[in-house]
Amino acid sequence: MKIKEFLKKYLLPKWPAYLILLIIMILSVCCGIILPQIVGQAIDNLSIKQSVGEKVLIGLPILYIMVVFLKIGVTTLNESLSLKIGWTVSNNIRKDLFRHCLTLELDYFKSHTSGEITERIDGDVSQLNSFFSSFFVNLLGNMLLIIGVVVMFYKKSWILGIITTIFIITIFLAFQLSQNKIQMLWKETRESTAKLDGAFEEMVQLQKDLYGTGGKEFCTNIINKCLQKNKKDIVKAQFIGNWPATFFFSALNLLEAITFSICIYQFYRNEISIGDVYVLTSYISMLNIPLSLIRYEFSNLQKAGGSLSRILEFWNENSHISSGEKKLLKKPSIVLEDVYFSYGQKEVLKDVNLFIRAGETVALLGRTGSGKSTLFNVLSKLYETDRGNILLNGINIKDYSLETYHQSVVVIPQDVFLFPGTLRENLLVFTDKHCSDEQLIQRIGLSGLKDWYTSLADGLDTLINSNMLSAGQAQMLAFVRATFQDAKLILLDEVTSRINFESEKMFSRFVKMFIQGKTCIFIIHDIRHLYYVDKVVLMKSGKIIKVTDPNNINFEEIKEFTDEEIII
């Protein structure tokens, strides 16, 4: 996505709101130009009091108060509407960025920390908030105010009109010339801030390991390096970014002095009235507001430009996993033909050939690093094979729609994730089907979690988190959640590895009941679970060494395929 497409997508739909903002800004500009005129007229009237009626002298202050209240009203309305637009647009971007994030392949998440990704989705978008809410309207509105003031200068004094025009052109040229350099500095600042956030998040997640290994000093040094880099980038960006502002305020002070001197000179020559002196000096002071706001908007633009370029970089990150139009509508037969896969230069799967019938249950057995989890990943369409074919129901896996495929495949890892929310929400998070409370409670009971469930004060409405369950109970609950999905293919990674002996027997019966008639692949170490599989696949060093019937298992033979002591 390019900047033009980005702005068109998110700003164009809001054009009626921006039009209202522009009208409000024009009203505010008119009020700003009229107010000094009223005061200047009042001063001139007072200087010739004997020829001015009392109604005129009283009417001008009343008019002034009315215009002030109008200006306050439109300013308040402008701020309120700007905030609403800014948050609406930025939240729409956050939602779309998050959806895009979910389409990226695993390699991206391995090379970027969660803190960095969060900074792209939230931190960088927050920098754009002011840009979306007010930049174009404030820029145009303040430009109109400046034009109005310059016109009044030419009307009252052509000399001041020329001087002011030269001053404004010089200011804008200074802003423009510094724009690209400062924008790049703010981009570097956003990147170092993202890395700092990522480092903080990783260290917090590693808290238990740090206590156990004594690595606090090492991690503190990492954080310190990130802090130093971030400080250096911020100081540099702010220091160089303030140069245009320093130039602007110095030039503005000089312009005020020149304007005041010329006004006094023209007054004593009777070329302008004392009221005109007030109006002109007020206008030159008024220029401070629109020019300062424009400078502020340009500063925001510099920061927003850095953030926007990072957002577009993130948006242009695309998954290289093939996605077609096909949908997985029934339990699949699976054929792997000469499948190879590598992580970088490291070959993990080598010449893998396997046939699984529709509805068959298969166990993968092999030591750590044998390729079991990688085989899961390619079957889940989280990675794409280097070469070879994977066919499901005779259709190449590349031809299946990525989105609908992931909805048809259930993957339960060893480390399960519970979503923040109620127990009911956690159980139904992956399905649109309506399930009664009785159905939910029945499956919780069948899984062996009945005692745990009865201990919950609010039942299905209990807000749960990972601290409320043991690792084994979390695995069991994740499997219960999976039973409510319309799964065509089930991939289970050591689903009973953390379940205690007392609960395992009942839970295993529940698993067997659920997977019956479905295509299911287990990663397994405990030989006792082989009794409910149809075939066992022995893997070693990324290759399938043997496919055998569980009833014909030679326990001495399979010792080399497991990291654990064989339990019979």
Short mmCIF file of C-alpha atoms in Angstrom, two decimals, residues 89-550:
data_model
loop_
_atom_site.label_atom_id
_atom_site.label_comp_id
_atom_site.label_asym_id
_atom_site.label_seq_id
_atom_site.Cartn_x
_atom_site.Cartn_y
_atom_site.Cartn_z
CA VAL A 89 -9.88 6.85 11.88
CA SER A 90 -6.97 5.68 14.04
CA ASN A 91 -9.02 2.87 15.59
CA ASN A 92 -10.05 1.71 12.10
CA ILE A 93 -6.36 1.59 11.18
CA ARG A 94 -5.53 -0.37 14.36
CA LYS A 95 -8.22 -2.94 13.57
CA ASP A 96 -7.02 -3.37 9.98
CA LEU A 97 -3.37 -3.59 11.07
CA PHE A 98 -4.26 -6.25 13.63
CA ARG A 99 -6.14 -8.26 11.00
CA HIS A 100 -3.15 -7.93 8.69
CA CYS A 101 -0.86 -9.03 11.51
CA LEU A 102 -2.84 -12.26 11.83
CA THR A 103 -2.17 -13.07 8.15
CA LEU A 104 1.64 -12.92 8.45
CA GLU A 105 3.65 -16.11 8.55
CA LEU A 106 5.56 -17.28 11.61
CA ASP A 107 8.96 -16.15 10.30
CA TYR A 108 7.92 -12.52 10.77
CA PHE A 109 7.10 -13.09 14.44
CA LYS A 110 10.40 -14.86 14.96
CA SER A 111 12.36 -11.87 13.64
CA HIS A 112 10.28 -9.21 15.45
CA THR A 113 9.40 -9.06 19.14
CA SER A 114 5.80 -8.70 20.25
CA GLY A 115 6.70 -5.28 21.67
CA GLU A 116 7.90 -4.07 18.26
CA ILE A 117 4.72 -5.31 16.59
CA THR A 118 2.56 -3.69 19.28
CA GLU A 119 4.39 -0.42 18.71
CA ARG A 120 3.55 -0.59 15.00
CA ILE A 121 -0.13 -1.30 15.60
CA ASP A 122 -0.68 1.07 18.51
CA GLY A 123 2.26 3.43 19.11
CA ASP A 124 2.80 4.47 15.49
CA VAL A 125 -0.94 4.86 14.89
CA SER A 126 -1.22 7.06 17.99
CA GLN A 127 1.30 9.41 16.38
CA LEU A 128 -1.09 9.76 13.45
CA ASN A 129 -4.06 10.66 15.65
CA SER A 130 -3.50 14.42 15.54
CA PHE A 131 -2.64 14.21 11.84
CA PHE A 132 -5.98 12.58 11.01
CA SER A 133 -8.03 14.74 13.36
CA SER A 134 -6.86 18.19 12.41
CA PHE A 135 -3.85 18.46 10.10
CA PHE A 136 -5.51 19.33 6.79
CA VAL A 137 -8.30 21.42 8.31
CA ASN A 138 -5.98 23.30 10.68
CA LEU A 139 -3.47 23.85 7.91
CA LEU A 140 -6.10 25.21 5.52
CA GLY A 141 -7.91 27.20 8.22
CA ASN A 142 -4.75 28.86 9.49
CA MET A 143 -3.62 29.54 5.95
CA LEU A 144 -6.93 31.36 5.41
CA LEU A 145 -6.33 33.38 8.58
CA ILE A 146 -2.83 34.30 7.42
CA ILE A 147 -4.15 35.32 3.98
CA GLY A 148 -6.87 37.39 5.64
CA VAL A 149 -4.33 39.17 7.86
CA VAL A 150 -1.99 39.86 4.92
CA VAL A 151 -4.90 41.30 2.91
CA MET A 152 -5.68 43.63 5.84
CA PHE A 153 -2.03 44.70 5.93
CA TYR A 154 -2.11 45.60 2.24
CA LYS A 155 -5.37 47.48 2.84
CA LYS A 156 -3.92 49.56 5.68
CA SER A 157 -0.23 49.73 4.66
CA TRP A 158 1.28 48.34 1.48
CA ILE A 159 4.78 48.47 3.00
CA LEU A 160 3.74 46.19 5.86
CA GLY A 161 1.92 43.97 3.37
CA ILE A 162 5.12 43.37 1.39
CA ILE A 163 7.26 42.81 4.50
CA THR A 164 4.74 40.34 5.96
CA THR A 165 4.49 38.45 2.66
CA ILE A 166 8.29 38.04 2.48
CA PHE A 167 8.38 36.91 6.12
CA ILE A 168 5.67 34.24 5.63
CA ILE A 169 7.26 32.88 2.44
CA THR A 170 10.63 32.61 4.22
CA ILE A 171 9.06 30.76 7.16
CA PHE A 172 7.35 28.20 4.90
CA LEU A 173 10.55 27.62 2.91
CA ALA A 174 12.43 26.96 6.17
CA PHE A 175 9.78 24.44 7.24
CA GLN A 176 9.86 22.71 3.85
CA LEU A 177 13.64 22.45 3.62
CA SER A 178 13.90 20.80 7.04
CA GLN A 179 10.94 18.46 6.53
CA ASN A 180 12.61 15.34 5.10
CA LYS A 181 15.60 15.35 7.46
CA ILE A 182 13.48 15.73 10.59
CA GLN A 183 10.99 13.11 9.37
CA MET A 184 13.81 10.54 9.03
CA LEU A 185 15.03 11.35 12.54
CA TRP A 186 11.56 10.75 13.99
CA LYS A 187 11.31 7.46 12.09
CA GLU A 188 14.56 6.33 13.74
CA THR A 189 13.15 7.42 17.10
CA ARG A 190 10.00 5.34 16.59
CA GLU A 191 12.13 2.31 15.70
CA SER A 192 14.33 2.61 18.79
CA THR A 193 11.22 3.11 20.95
CA ALA A 194 9.69 -0.06 19.46
CA LYS A 195 12.86 -2.04 20.24
CA LEU A 196 12.87 -0.68 23.80
CA ASP A 197 9.23 -1.70 24.30
CA GLY A 198 10.00 -5.12 22.85
CA ALA A 199 12.95 -5.57 25.21
CA PHE A 200 10.84 -4.57 28.23
CA GLU A 201 8.09 -7.00 27.26
CA GLU A 202 10.51 -9.89 26.70
CA MET A 203 12.25 -9.34 30.04
CA VAL A 204 8.93 -9.29 31.90
CA GLN A 205 7.91 -12.55 30.20
CA LEU A 206 11.26 -14.10 31.18
CA GLN A 207 10.80 -13.19 34.85
CA LYS A 208 10.74 -16.79 36.15
CA ASP A 209 13.79 -17.76 34.08
CA LEU A 210 15.69 -14.70 35.31
CA TYR A 211 15.08 -15.65 38.93
CA GLY A 212 16.19 -19.22 38.26
CA THR A 213 19.31 -18.48 36.20
CA GLY A 214 20.60 -15.27 37.78
CA GLY A 215 20.56 -13.45 34.45
CA LYS A 216 19.27 -10.15 35.86
CA GLU A 217 22.52 -8.27 35.22
CA PHE A 218 22.67 -9.41 31.60
CA CYS A 219 19.07 -8.35 30.96
CA THR A 220 19.62 -5.03 32.73
CA ASN A 221 22.51 -4.34 30.36
CA ILE A 222 20.27 -5.06 27.35
CA ILE A 223 17.61 -2.64 28.65
CA ASN A 224 20.29 -0.04 29.38
CA LYS A 225 21.62 -0.23 25.80
CA CYS A 226 18.10 0.19 24.42
CA LEU A 227 17.49 3.16 26.75
CA GLN A 228 20.73 4.85 25.68
CA LYS A 229 19.94 4.39 21.99
CA ASN A 230 16.39 5.66 22.47
CA LYS A 231 17.58 8.70 24.43
CA LYS A 232 20.16 9.54 21.78
CA ASP A 233 17.58 9.32 18.97
CA ILE A 234 14.95 11.38 20.82
CA VAL A 235 17.40 14.14 21.84
CA LYS A 236 18.75 14.36 18.29
CA ALA A 237 15.27 14.49 16.74
CA GLN A 238 14.00 17.11 19.19
CA PHE A 239 17.15 19.25 18.96
CA ILE A 240 17.24 19.36 15.16
CA GLY A 241 13.44 19.48 15.00
CA ASN A 242 13.43 22.67 17.12
CA TRP A 243 15.68 24.62 14.75
CA PRO A 244 12.79 25.77 12.52
CA ALA A 245 10.87 26.85 15.63
CA THR A 246 13.83 28.86 16.94
CA PHE A 247 14.19 30.57 13.57
CA PHE A 248 10.44 31.19 13.44
CA PHE A 249 10.13 32.91 16.84
CA SER A 250 13.25 35.01 16.26
CA ALA A 251 11.93 36.16 12.90
CA LEU A 252 8.49 36.87 14.40
CA ASN A 253 9.98 39.10 17.12
CA LEU A 254 11.88 41.00 14.45
CA LEU A 255 8.70 41.41 12.39
CA GLU A 256 6.81 42.75 15.44
CA ALA A 257 9.52 45.35 16.02
CA ILE A 258 9.51 46.42 12.34
CA THR A 259 5.70 46.59 12.25
CA PHE A 260 5.49 48.69 15.41
CA SER A 261 8.15 51.10 14.12
CA ILE A 262 6.44 51.56 10.75
CA CYS A 263 3.02 52.03 12.43
CA ILE A 264 4.36 54.79 14.71
CA TYR A 265 6.04 56.48 11.72
CA GLN A 266 2.85 56.37 9.61
CA PHE A 267 0.71 57.55 12.55
CA TYR A 268 2.81 60.66 13.06
CA ARG A 269 2.56 61.35 9.33
CA ASN A 270 -1.25 61.04 9.68
CA GLU A 271 -1.30 58.19 7.17
CA ILE A 272 -3.09 55.88 9.63
CA SER A 273 -5.26 56.43 12.73
CA ILE A 274 -4.50 55.34 16.29
CA GLY A 275 -7.13 52.64 15.80
CA ASP A 276 -5.24 51.40 12.74
CA VAL A 277 -2.04 51.20 14.83
CA TYR A 278 -3.87 48.92 17.25
CA VAL A 279 -5.35 46.80 14.43
CA LEU A 280 -2.01 46.32 12.64
CA THR A 281 -0.02 45.50 15.80
CA SER A 282 -2.80 43.13 16.85
CA TYR A 283 -2.69 41.40 13.46
CA ILE A 284 1.07 40.94 13.64
CA SER A 285 0.64 39.39 17.08
CA MET A 286 -2.21 37.29 15.70
CA LEU A 287 0.16 35.83 13.12
CA ASN A 288 1.90 34.14 16.02
CA ILE A 289 -1.11 31.84 16.54
CA PRO A 290 -1.67 30.49 12.99
CA LEU A 291 2.06 30.30 12.24
CA SER A 292 2.69 28.52 15.55
CA LEU A 293 -0.16 26.12 14.83
CA ILE A 294 1.17 25.49 11.33
CA ARG A 295 4.64 24.92 12.82
CA TYR A 296 3.04 22.52 15.32
CA GLU A 297 1.19 20.72 12.53
CA PHE A 298 4.40 20.45 10.51
CA SER A 299 6.13 19.05 13.59
CA ASN A 300 3.31 16.52 13.92
CA LEU A 301 3.63 15.83 10.21
CA GLN A 302 7.32 15.04 10.68
CA LYS A 303 6.51 12.61 13.49
CA ALA A 304 3.51 11.25 11.61
CA GLY A 305 5.62 10.83 8.48
CA GLY A 306 8.08 8.63 10.36
CA SER A 307 5.25 6.60 11.88
CA LEU A 308 3.37 6.39 8.58
CA SER A 309 6.39 5.03 6.73
CA ARG A 310 6.79 2.34 9.43
CA ILE A 311 3.08 1.48 9.23
CA LEU A 312 3.26 1.17 5.44
CA GLU A 313 6.37 -1.02 5.75
CA PHE A 314 4.40 -3.27 8.09
CA TRP A 315 1.40 -3.22 5.78
CA ASN A 316 3.55 -4.25 2.84
CA GLU A 317 4.79 -7.29 4.74
CA ASN A 318 2.95 -10.13 3.06
CA SER A 319 2.67 -13.81 3.75
CA HIS A 320 4.34 -15.98 1.15
CA ILE A 321 2.04 -18.88 1.94
CA SER A 322 -0.14 -19.77 -1.04
CA SER A 323 -3.89 -19.24 -0.70
CA GLY A 324 -6.43 -20.46 -3.22
CA GLU A 325 -10.21 -20.65 -3.43
CA LYS A 326 -10.87 -24.19 -2.21
CA LYS A 327 -12.55 -24.95 1.12
CA LEU A 328 -11.92 -27.98 3.31
CA LEU A 329 -15.51 -29.21 3.66
CA LYS A 330 -15.03 -32.78 4.92
CA LYS A 331 -12.54 -34.86 6.88
CA PRO A 332 -9.51 -35.17 4.63
CA SER A 333 -7.34 -37.95 3.43
CA ILE A 334 -3.74 -36.71 3.50
CA VAL A 335 -0.93 -37.53 1.10
CA LEU A 336 2.62 -36.19 1.52
CA GLU A 337 4.80 -36.66 -1.57
CA ASP A 338 8.56 -36.05 -1.37
CA VAL A 339 8.12 -33.14 1.09
CA TYR A 340 11.16 -31.04 2.02
CA PHE A 341 11.27 -28.03 4.36
CA SER A 342 14.08 -25.83 5.73
CA TYR A 343 14.42 -23.10 8.34
CA GLY A 344 16.89 -20.91 6.48
CA GLN A 345 19.82 -23.17 5.59
CA LYS A 346 18.82 -25.90 8.05
CA GLU A 347 16.88 -28.73 6.40
CA VAL A 348 14.24 -30.02 8.84
CA LEU A 349 12.00 -32.27 6.72
CA LYS A 350 13.63 -34.54 4.14
CA ASP A 351 11.87 -36.65 1.53
CA VAL A 352 8.75 -37.15 3.68
CA ASN A 353 6.19 -39.52 2.18
CA LEU A 354 3.03 -40.47 4.06
CA PHE A 355 -0.56 -41.52 3.37
CA ILE A 356 -3.35 -41.02 5.94
CA ARG A 357 -6.89 -42.15 5.18
CA ALA A 358 -9.87 -39.89 5.86
CA GLY A 359 -10.98 -40.40 9.47
CA GLU A 360 -7.75 -42.12 10.46
CA THR A 361 -5.89 -41.35 13.69
CA VAL A 362 -2.10 -41.23 13.45
CA ALA A 363 0.57 -40.85 16.13
CA LEU A 364 3.95 -39.19 15.41
CA LEU A 365 6.76 -40.54 17.55
CA GLY A 366 10.28 -39.12 17.52
CA ARG A 367 12.92 -37.35 19.58
CA THR A 368 13.18 -33.57 19.91
CA GLY A 369 14.30 -32.14 16.56
CA SER A 370 13.00 -35.07 14.53
CA GLY A 371 10.58 -32.81 12.59
CA LYS A 372 7.25 -33.64 14.26
CA SER A 373 6.30 -30.02 15.11
CA THR A 374 7.48 -28.80 11.71
CA LEU A 375 5.24 -31.38 10.04
CA PHE A 376 2.37 -29.96 12.13
CA ASN A 377 3.27 -26.45 10.98
CA VAL A 378 3.20 -27.27 7.27
CA LEU A 379 -0.06 -29.23 7.67
CA SER A 380 -1.50 -26.17 9.48
CA LYS A 381 -0.43 -23.90 6.58
CA LEU A 382 1.76 -21.88 8.92
CA TYR A 383 4.71 -22.63 6.65
CA GLU A 384 4.99 -23.65 3.02
CA THR A 385 7.15 -26.57 1.94
CA ASP A 386 10.32 -25.97 -0.07
CA ARG A 387 9.33 -28.70 -2.52
CA GLY A 388 7.07 -31.70 -2.74
CA ASN A 389 3.27 -31.88 -2.49
CA ILE A 390 0.73 -32.13 0.31
CA LEU A 391 -2.69 -33.27 -0.89
CA LEU A 392 -5.88 -33.18 1.17
CA ASN A 393 -8.76 -35.05 -0.46
CA GLY A 394 -6.66 -35.06 -3.61
CA ILE A 395 -6.32 -31.25 -3.69
CA ASN A 396 -2.98 -29.52 -3.19
CA ILE A 397 -2.85 -27.71 0.18
CA LYS A 398 -1.75 -24.56 -1.69
CA ASP A 399 -5.14 -24.41 -3.41
CA TYR A 400 -7.07 -24.11 -0.14
CA SER A 401 -8.13 -20.67 1.07
CA LEU A 402 -5.84 -19.69 3.93
CA GLU A 403 -8.64 -18.15 6.00
CA THR A 404 -11.18 -20.95 5.68
CA TYR A 405 -8.49 -23.62 6.03
CA HIS A 406 -7.45 -22.30 9.43
CA GLN A 407 -11.10 -22.37 10.47
CA SER A 408 -11.32 -26.07 9.52
CA VAL A 409 -8.17 -27.19 11.32
CA VAL A 410 -7.88 -27.51 15.10
CA VAL A 411 -4.37 -27.27 16.55
CA ILE A 412 -3.87 -27.79 20.30
CA PRO A 413 -0.29 -27.10 21.37
CA GLN A 414 1.34 -28.04 24.67
CA ASP A 415 1.28 -24.43 25.86
CA VAL A 416 -2.33 -23.36 25.49
CA PHE A 417 -3.66 -19.82 25.63
CA LEU A 418 -6.71 -18.68 27.58
CA PHE A 419 -8.38 -15.50 26.42
CA PRO A 420 -9.25 -12.73 28.88
CA GLY A 421 -12.97 -13.16 29.50
CA THR A 422 -15.50 -15.51 31.00
CA LEU A 423 -15.35 -19.30 30.90
CA ARG A 424 -18.28 -19.32 28.45
CA GLU A 425 -16.48 -16.86 26.12
CA ASN A 426 -13.33 -18.98 26.22
CA LEU A 427 -15.21 -22.13 25.26
CA LEU A 428 -17.10 -20.52 22.36
CA VAL A 429 -14.43 -18.15 21.07
CA PHE A 430 -13.80 -20.20 17.89
CA THR A 431 -17.40 -20.95 16.91
CA ASP A 432 -20.46 -19.04 15.75
CA LYS A 433 -22.82 -21.87 16.70
CA HIS A 434 -25.24 -21.46 19.57
CA CYS A 435 -24.51 -23.84 22.44
CA SER A 436 -26.67 -24.11 25.54
CA ASP A 437 -25.20 -23.88 29.02
CA GLU A 438 -26.15 -27.52 29.54
CA GLN A 439 -23.98 -28.56 26.56
CA LEU A 440 -21.04 -26.57 27.86
CA ILE A 441 -21.29 -27.98 31.39
CA GLN A 442 -21.75 -31.54 30.08
CA ARG A 443 -18.51 -31.43 28.07
CA ILE A 444 -16.63 -29.84 30.94
CA GLY A 445 -17.76 -32.76 33.09
CA LEU A 446 -16.85 -35.39 30.48
CA SER A 447 -13.34 -33.96 30.19
CA GLY A 448 -12.66 -34.49 33.91
CA LEU A 449 -12.94 -30.83 34.94
CA LYS A 450 -16.18 -31.23 36.90
CA ASP A 451 -14.61 -30.63 40.34
CA TRP A 452 -12.78 -27.57 39.07
CA TYR A 453 -15.96 -26.19 37.48
CA THR A 454 -18.07 -26.65 40.62
CA SER A 455 -15.50 -24.62 42.56
CA LEU A 456 -16.18 -21.55 40.40
CA ALA A 457 -18.46 -19.07 42.16
CA ASP A 458 -20.04 -17.71 38.97
CA GLY A 459 -19.99 -20.88 36.88
CA LEU A 460 -19.77 -20.15 33.15
CA ASP A 461 -19.77 -16.41 33.85
CA THR A 462 -16.56 -16.63 35.89
CA LEU A 463 -13.76 -14.43 34.59
CA ILE A 464 -10.83 -16.78 34.15
CA ASN A 465 -7.10 -16.48 33.56
CA SER A 466 -4.14 -18.86 33.40
CA ASN A 467 -3.45 -18.47 37.14
CA MET A 468 -6.78 -20.13 37.99
CA LEU A 469 -5.83 -23.45 36.38
CA SER A 470 -2.90 -25.82 36.49
CA ALA A 471 -1.06 -26.45 33.22
CA GLY A 472 -2.90 -29.78 32.88
CA GLN A 473 -6.32 -28.22 33.51
CA ALA A 474 -5.55 -25.53 30.90
CA GLN A 475 -4.78 -28.29 28.36
CA MET A 476 -8.04 -30.04 29.18
CA LEU A 477 -10.02 -26.81 28.87
CA ALA A 478 -8.38 -26.05 25.49
CA PHE A 479 -9.48 -29.46 24.23
CA VAL A 480 -13.04 -28.88 25.46
CA ARG A 481 -12.96 -25.59 23.55
CA ALA A 482 -11.82 -27.43 20.41
CA THR A 483 -14.82 -29.78 20.56
CA PHE A 484 -17.13 -26.88 19.71
CA GLN A 485 -15.27 -26.15 16.47
CA ASP A 486 -16.32 -27.60 13.16
CA ALA A 487 -12.99 -29.35 12.77
CA LYS A 488 -12.10 -31.37 9.68
CA LEU A 489 -8.50 -32.01 10.71
CA ILE A 490 -7.23 -32.24 14.31
CA LEU A 491 -3.58 -31.78 15.27
CA LEU A 492 -2.73 -32.52 18.92
CA ASP A 493 0.74 -31.82 20.34
CA GLU A 494 1.20 -33.89 23.50
CA VAL A 495 -2.31 -33.00 24.61
CA THR A 496 -2.01 -35.01 27.85
CA SER A 497 1.62 -34.15 28.67
CA ARG A 498 0.76 -31.99 31.70
CA ILE A 499 -2.29 -33.83 32.99
CA ASN A 500 -1.93 -35.74 36.26
CA PHE A 501 -2.36 -39.49 36.40
CA GLU A 502 -5.75 -39.38 38.16
CA SER A 503 -7.34 -37.15 35.51
CA GLU A 504 -5.61 -38.65 32.49
CA LYS A 505 -7.71 -41.80 32.15
CA MET A 506 -11.04 -39.95 32.07
CA PHE A 507 -9.67 -37.24 29.79
CA SER A 508 -8.22 -39.80 27.38
CA ARG A 509 -11.67 -41.37 27.01
CA PHE A 510 -13.07 -37.92 26.24
CA VAL A 511 -10.37 -37.32 23.61
CA LYS A 512 -11.02 -40.70 22.01
CA MET A 513 -14.78 -40.00 21.89
CA PHE A 514 -14.26 -36.59 20.24
CA ILE A 515 -11.72 -37.65 17.58
CA GLN A 516 -13.68 -40.72 16.54
CA GLY A 517 -14.37 -40.61 12.79
CA LYS A 518 -12.18 -37.49 12.29
CA THR A 519 -8.77 -37.22 10.68
CA CYS A 520 -6.43 -36.70 13.61
CA ILE A 521 -2.64 -36.54 14.07
CA PHE A 522 -0.98 -36.75 17.49
CA ILE A 523 2.51 -35.89 18.62
CA ILE A 524 2.95 -38.47 21.34
CA HIS A 525 5.52 -39.78 23.82
CA ASP A 526 3.48 -41.85 26.25
CA ILE A 527 3.09 -45.31 24.71
CA ARG A 528 -0.14 -45.87 26.66
CA HIS A 529 -1.95 -43.49 24.29
CA LEU A 530 -1.14 -45.59 21.26
CA TYR A 531 -4.14 -47.83 21.92
CA TYR A 532 -6.54 -45.37 20.26
CA VAL A 533 -4.52 -44.62 17.10
CA ASP A 534 -4.67 -46.47 13.78
CA LYS A 535 -1.01 -46.15 12.87
CA VAL A 536 2.28 -44.95 14.33
CA VAL A 537 4.79 -42.88 12.34
CA LEU A 538 8.38 -43.09 13.59
CA MET A 539 10.46 -39.98 12.74
CA LYS A 540 14.17 -39.28 13.02
CA SER A 541 16.26 -36.36 11.72
CA GLY A 542 13.41 -35.02 9.58
CA LYS A 543 12.65 -38.33 7.91
CA ILE A 544 9.91 -40.92 8.32
CA ILE A 545 11.78 -44.08 9.27
CA LYS A 546 8.82 -46.41 9.60
CA VAL A 547 5.01 -46.52 9.60
CA THR A 548 3.65 -49.32 11.75
CA ASP A 549 0.52 -50.72 13.37
CA PRO A 550 0.30 -49.88 17.11
#
